[in-house]
PDB file of C-alpha atoms in Angstrom:
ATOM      1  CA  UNK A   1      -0.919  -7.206  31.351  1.00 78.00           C
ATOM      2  CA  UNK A   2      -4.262  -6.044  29.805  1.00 86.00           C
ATOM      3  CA  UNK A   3      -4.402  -5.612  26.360  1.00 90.00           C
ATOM      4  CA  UNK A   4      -5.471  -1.984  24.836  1.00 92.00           C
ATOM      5  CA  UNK A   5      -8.736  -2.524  22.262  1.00 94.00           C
ATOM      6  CA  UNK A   6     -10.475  -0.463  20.357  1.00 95.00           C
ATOM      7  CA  UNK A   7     -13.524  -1.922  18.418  1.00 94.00           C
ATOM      8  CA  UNK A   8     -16.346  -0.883  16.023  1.00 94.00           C
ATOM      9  CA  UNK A   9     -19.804  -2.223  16.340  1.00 92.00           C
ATOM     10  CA  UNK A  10     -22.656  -1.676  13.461  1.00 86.00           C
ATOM     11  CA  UNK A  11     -25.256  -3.698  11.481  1.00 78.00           C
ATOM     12  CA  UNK A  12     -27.758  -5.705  12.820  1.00 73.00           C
ATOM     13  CA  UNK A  13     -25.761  -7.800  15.146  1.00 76.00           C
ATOM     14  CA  UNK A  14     -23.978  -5.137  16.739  1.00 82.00           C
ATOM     15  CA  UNK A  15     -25.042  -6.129  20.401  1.00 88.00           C
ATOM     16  CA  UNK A  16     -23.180  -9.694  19.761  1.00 87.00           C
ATOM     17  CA  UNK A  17     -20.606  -8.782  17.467  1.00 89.00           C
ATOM     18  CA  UNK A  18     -17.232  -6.078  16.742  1.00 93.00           C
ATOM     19  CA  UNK A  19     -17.182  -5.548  13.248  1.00 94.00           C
ATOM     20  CA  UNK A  20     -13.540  -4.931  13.341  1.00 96.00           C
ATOM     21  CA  UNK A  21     -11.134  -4.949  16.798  1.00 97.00           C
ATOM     22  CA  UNK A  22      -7.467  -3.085  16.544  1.00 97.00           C
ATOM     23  CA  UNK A  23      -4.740  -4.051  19.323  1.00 97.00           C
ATOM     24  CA  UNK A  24      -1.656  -2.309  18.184  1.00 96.00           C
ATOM     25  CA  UNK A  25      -1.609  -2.007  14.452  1.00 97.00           C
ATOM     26  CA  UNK A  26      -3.614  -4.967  13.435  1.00 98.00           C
ATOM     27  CA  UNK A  27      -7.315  -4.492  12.737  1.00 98.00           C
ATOM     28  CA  UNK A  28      -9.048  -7.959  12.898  1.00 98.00           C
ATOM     29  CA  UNK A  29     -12.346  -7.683  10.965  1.00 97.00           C
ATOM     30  CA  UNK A  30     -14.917 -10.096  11.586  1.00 96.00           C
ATOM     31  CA  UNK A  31     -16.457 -11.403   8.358  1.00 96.00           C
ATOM     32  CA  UNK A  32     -18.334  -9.668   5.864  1.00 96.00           C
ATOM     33  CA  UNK A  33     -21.576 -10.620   4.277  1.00 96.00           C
ATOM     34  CA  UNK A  34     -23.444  -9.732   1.350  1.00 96.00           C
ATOM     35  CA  UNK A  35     -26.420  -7.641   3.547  1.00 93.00           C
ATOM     36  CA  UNK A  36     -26.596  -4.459   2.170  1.00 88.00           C
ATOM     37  CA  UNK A  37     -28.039  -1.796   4.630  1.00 84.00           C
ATOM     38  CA  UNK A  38     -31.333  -2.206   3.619  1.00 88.00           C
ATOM     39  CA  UNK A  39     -31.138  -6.100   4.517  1.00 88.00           C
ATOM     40  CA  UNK A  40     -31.645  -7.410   1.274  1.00 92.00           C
ATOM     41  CA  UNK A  41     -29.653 -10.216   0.339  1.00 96.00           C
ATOM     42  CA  UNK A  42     -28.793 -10.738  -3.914  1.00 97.00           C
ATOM     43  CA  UNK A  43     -29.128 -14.295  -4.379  1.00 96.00           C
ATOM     44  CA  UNK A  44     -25.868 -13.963  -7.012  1.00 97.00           C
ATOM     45  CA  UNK A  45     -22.780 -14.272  -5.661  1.00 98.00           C
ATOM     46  CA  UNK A  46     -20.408 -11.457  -7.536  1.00 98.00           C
ATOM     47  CA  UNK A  47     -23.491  -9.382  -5.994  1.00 98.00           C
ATOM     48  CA  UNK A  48     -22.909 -10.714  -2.669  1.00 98.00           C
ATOM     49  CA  UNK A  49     -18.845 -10.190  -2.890  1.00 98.00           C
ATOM     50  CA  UNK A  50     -19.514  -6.492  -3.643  1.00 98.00           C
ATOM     51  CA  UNK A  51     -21.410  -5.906  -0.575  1.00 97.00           C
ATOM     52  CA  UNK A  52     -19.430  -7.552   1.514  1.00 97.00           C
ATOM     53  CA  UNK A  53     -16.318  -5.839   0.091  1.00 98.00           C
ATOM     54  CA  UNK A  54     -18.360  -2.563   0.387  1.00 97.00           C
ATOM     55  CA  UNK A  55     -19.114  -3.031   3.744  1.00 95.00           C
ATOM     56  CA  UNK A  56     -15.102  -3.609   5.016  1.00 97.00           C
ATOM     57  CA  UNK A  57     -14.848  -0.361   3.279  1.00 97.00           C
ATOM     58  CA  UNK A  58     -17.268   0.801   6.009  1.00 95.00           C
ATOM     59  CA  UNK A  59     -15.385  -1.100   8.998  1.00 96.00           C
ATOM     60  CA  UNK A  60     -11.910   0.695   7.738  1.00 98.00           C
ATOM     61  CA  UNK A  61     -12.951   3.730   7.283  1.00 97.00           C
ATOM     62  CA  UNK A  62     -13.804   3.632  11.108  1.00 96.00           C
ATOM     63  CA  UNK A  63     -10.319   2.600  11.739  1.00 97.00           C
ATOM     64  CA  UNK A  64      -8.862   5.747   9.282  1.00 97.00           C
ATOM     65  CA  UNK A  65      -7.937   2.512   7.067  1.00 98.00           C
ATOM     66  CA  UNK A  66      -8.718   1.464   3.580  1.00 98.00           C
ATOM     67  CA  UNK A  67      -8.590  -1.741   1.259  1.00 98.00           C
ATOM     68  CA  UNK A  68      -4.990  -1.148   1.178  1.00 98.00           C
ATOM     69  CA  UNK A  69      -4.413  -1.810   4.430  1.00 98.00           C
ATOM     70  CA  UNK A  70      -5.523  -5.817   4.390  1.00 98.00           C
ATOM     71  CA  UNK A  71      -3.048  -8.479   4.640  1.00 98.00           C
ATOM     72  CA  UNK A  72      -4.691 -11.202   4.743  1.00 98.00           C
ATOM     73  CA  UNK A  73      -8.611 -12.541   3.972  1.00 98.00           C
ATOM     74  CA  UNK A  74     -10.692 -15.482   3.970  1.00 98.00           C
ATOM     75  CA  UNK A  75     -13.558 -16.415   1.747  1.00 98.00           C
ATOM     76  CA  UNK A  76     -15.730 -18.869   3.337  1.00 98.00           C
ATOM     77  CA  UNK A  77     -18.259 -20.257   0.517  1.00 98.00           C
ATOM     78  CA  UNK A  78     -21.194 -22.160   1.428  1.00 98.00           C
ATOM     79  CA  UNK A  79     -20.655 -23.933  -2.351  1.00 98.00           C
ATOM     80  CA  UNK A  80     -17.207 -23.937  -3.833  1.00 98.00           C
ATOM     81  CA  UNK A  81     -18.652 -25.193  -7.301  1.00 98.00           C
ATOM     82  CA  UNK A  82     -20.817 -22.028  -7.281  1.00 98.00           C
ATOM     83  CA  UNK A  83     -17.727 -20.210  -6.656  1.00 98.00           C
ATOM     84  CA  UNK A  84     -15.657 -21.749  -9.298  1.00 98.00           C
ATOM     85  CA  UNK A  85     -18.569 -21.405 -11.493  1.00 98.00           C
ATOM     86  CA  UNK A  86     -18.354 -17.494 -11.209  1.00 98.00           C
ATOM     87  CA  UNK A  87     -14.673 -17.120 -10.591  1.00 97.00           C
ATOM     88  CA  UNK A  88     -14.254 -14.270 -13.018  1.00 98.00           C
ATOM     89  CA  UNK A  89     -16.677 -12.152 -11.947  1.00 98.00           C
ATOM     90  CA  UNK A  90     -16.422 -12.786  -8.263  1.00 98.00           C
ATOM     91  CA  UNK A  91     -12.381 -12.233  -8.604  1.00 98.00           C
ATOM     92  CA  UNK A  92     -13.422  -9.094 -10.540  1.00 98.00           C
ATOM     93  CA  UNK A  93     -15.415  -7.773  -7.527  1.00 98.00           C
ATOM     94  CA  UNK A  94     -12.056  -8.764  -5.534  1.00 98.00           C
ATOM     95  CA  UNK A  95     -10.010  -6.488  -8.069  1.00 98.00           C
ATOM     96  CA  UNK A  96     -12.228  -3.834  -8.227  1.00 98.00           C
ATOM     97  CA  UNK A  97     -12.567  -3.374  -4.657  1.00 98.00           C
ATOM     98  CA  UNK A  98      -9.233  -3.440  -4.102  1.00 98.00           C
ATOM     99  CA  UNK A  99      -8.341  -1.093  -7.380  1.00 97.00           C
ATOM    100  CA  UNK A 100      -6.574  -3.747  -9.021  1.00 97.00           C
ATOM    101  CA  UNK A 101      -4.933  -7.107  -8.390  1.00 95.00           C
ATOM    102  CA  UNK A 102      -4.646  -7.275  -4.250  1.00 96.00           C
ATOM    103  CA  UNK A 103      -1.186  -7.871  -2.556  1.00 96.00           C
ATOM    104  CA  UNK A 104      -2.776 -10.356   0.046  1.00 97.00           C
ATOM    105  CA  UNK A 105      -2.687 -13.565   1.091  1.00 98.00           C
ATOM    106  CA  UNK A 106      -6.183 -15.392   0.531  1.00 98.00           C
ATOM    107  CA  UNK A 107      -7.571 -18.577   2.048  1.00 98.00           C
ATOM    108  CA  UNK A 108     -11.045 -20.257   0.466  1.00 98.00           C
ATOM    109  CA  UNK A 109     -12.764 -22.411   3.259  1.00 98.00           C
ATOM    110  CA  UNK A 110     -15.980 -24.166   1.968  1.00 98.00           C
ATOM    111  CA  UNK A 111     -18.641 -24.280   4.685  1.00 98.00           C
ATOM    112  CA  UNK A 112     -22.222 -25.719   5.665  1.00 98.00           C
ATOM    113  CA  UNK A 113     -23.811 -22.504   5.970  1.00 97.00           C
ATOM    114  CA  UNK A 114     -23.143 -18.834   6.801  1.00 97.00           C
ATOM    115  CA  UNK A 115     -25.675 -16.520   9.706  1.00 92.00           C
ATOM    116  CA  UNK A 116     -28.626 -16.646   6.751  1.00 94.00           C
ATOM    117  CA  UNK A 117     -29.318 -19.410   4.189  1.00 97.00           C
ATOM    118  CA  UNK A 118     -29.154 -17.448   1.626  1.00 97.00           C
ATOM    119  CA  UNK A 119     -25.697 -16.210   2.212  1.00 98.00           C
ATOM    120  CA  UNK A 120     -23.289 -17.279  -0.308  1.00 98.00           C
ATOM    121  CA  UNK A 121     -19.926 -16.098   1.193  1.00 98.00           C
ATOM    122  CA  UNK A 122     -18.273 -14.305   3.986  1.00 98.00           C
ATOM    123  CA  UNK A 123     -15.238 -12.259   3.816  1.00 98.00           C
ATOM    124  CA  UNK A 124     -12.871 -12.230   6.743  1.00 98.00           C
ATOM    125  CA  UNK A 125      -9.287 -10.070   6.717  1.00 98.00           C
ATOM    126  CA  UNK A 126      -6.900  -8.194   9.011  1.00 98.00           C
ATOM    127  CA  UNK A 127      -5.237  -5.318   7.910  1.00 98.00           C
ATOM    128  CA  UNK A 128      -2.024  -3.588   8.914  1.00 98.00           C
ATOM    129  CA  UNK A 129      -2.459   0.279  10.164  1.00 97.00           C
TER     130      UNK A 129
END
């Protein structure tokens, strides 16, 4: 039985990687740096969370989706002190992406290191459509 895709590709790494894949009425959205589309990189990492929020905007959108869709996300943190260190304002980018306090499930994973150095985190989530 062959499974019916439909994917998005964009950014820099579009050759290698779907920025988001729906089969059915799931949308599983690769993760989400802080790049913004000029390829800088902020070195804080409340900056970083708004891009990377900001840019799943983008990969819904292509889907007809928005934040309200998401079910489910993932922060992997290169440091989880850092993150700890900045909760409030990195949770505030959260809210405010989302328009106020998210109905999702959230994992934190700390990692070695994300695509760049300087990345801080990545944001991964699947969304109901």
């Amino acid at each position: 039985m062959t499974i019916e895709k439909k994917t998005y590709r964009s950014g820099p790494f579009k050759d290698f990687i779907a920025q988001g894949t729906r089969v059915g009425n799931i949308l599983y959205m690769a993760g989400q740096v802080g790049i913004d589309s000029n390829g800088t990189v902020p070195l804080d990492i409340a900056e970083q969370t708004a891009i990377a929020y900001a840019n799943m905007k983008d990969v819904l959108s292509q889907f007809g989706a928005d934040m309200s869709n998401i079910v489910d996300e993932t922060f992997f943190v290169t440091n989880m002190d850092e993150l700890m260190g900045n909760v409030e304002t990195v949770y505030g980018e959260r809210e405010s992406a989302y328009g106020g306090m998210p109905e999702v499930s959230q994992t934190v994973v700390q990692v070695a290191g994300l695509v760049q150095p300087e990345l801080k985190i990545e944001i991964k989530c699947i969304a109901h459509l």
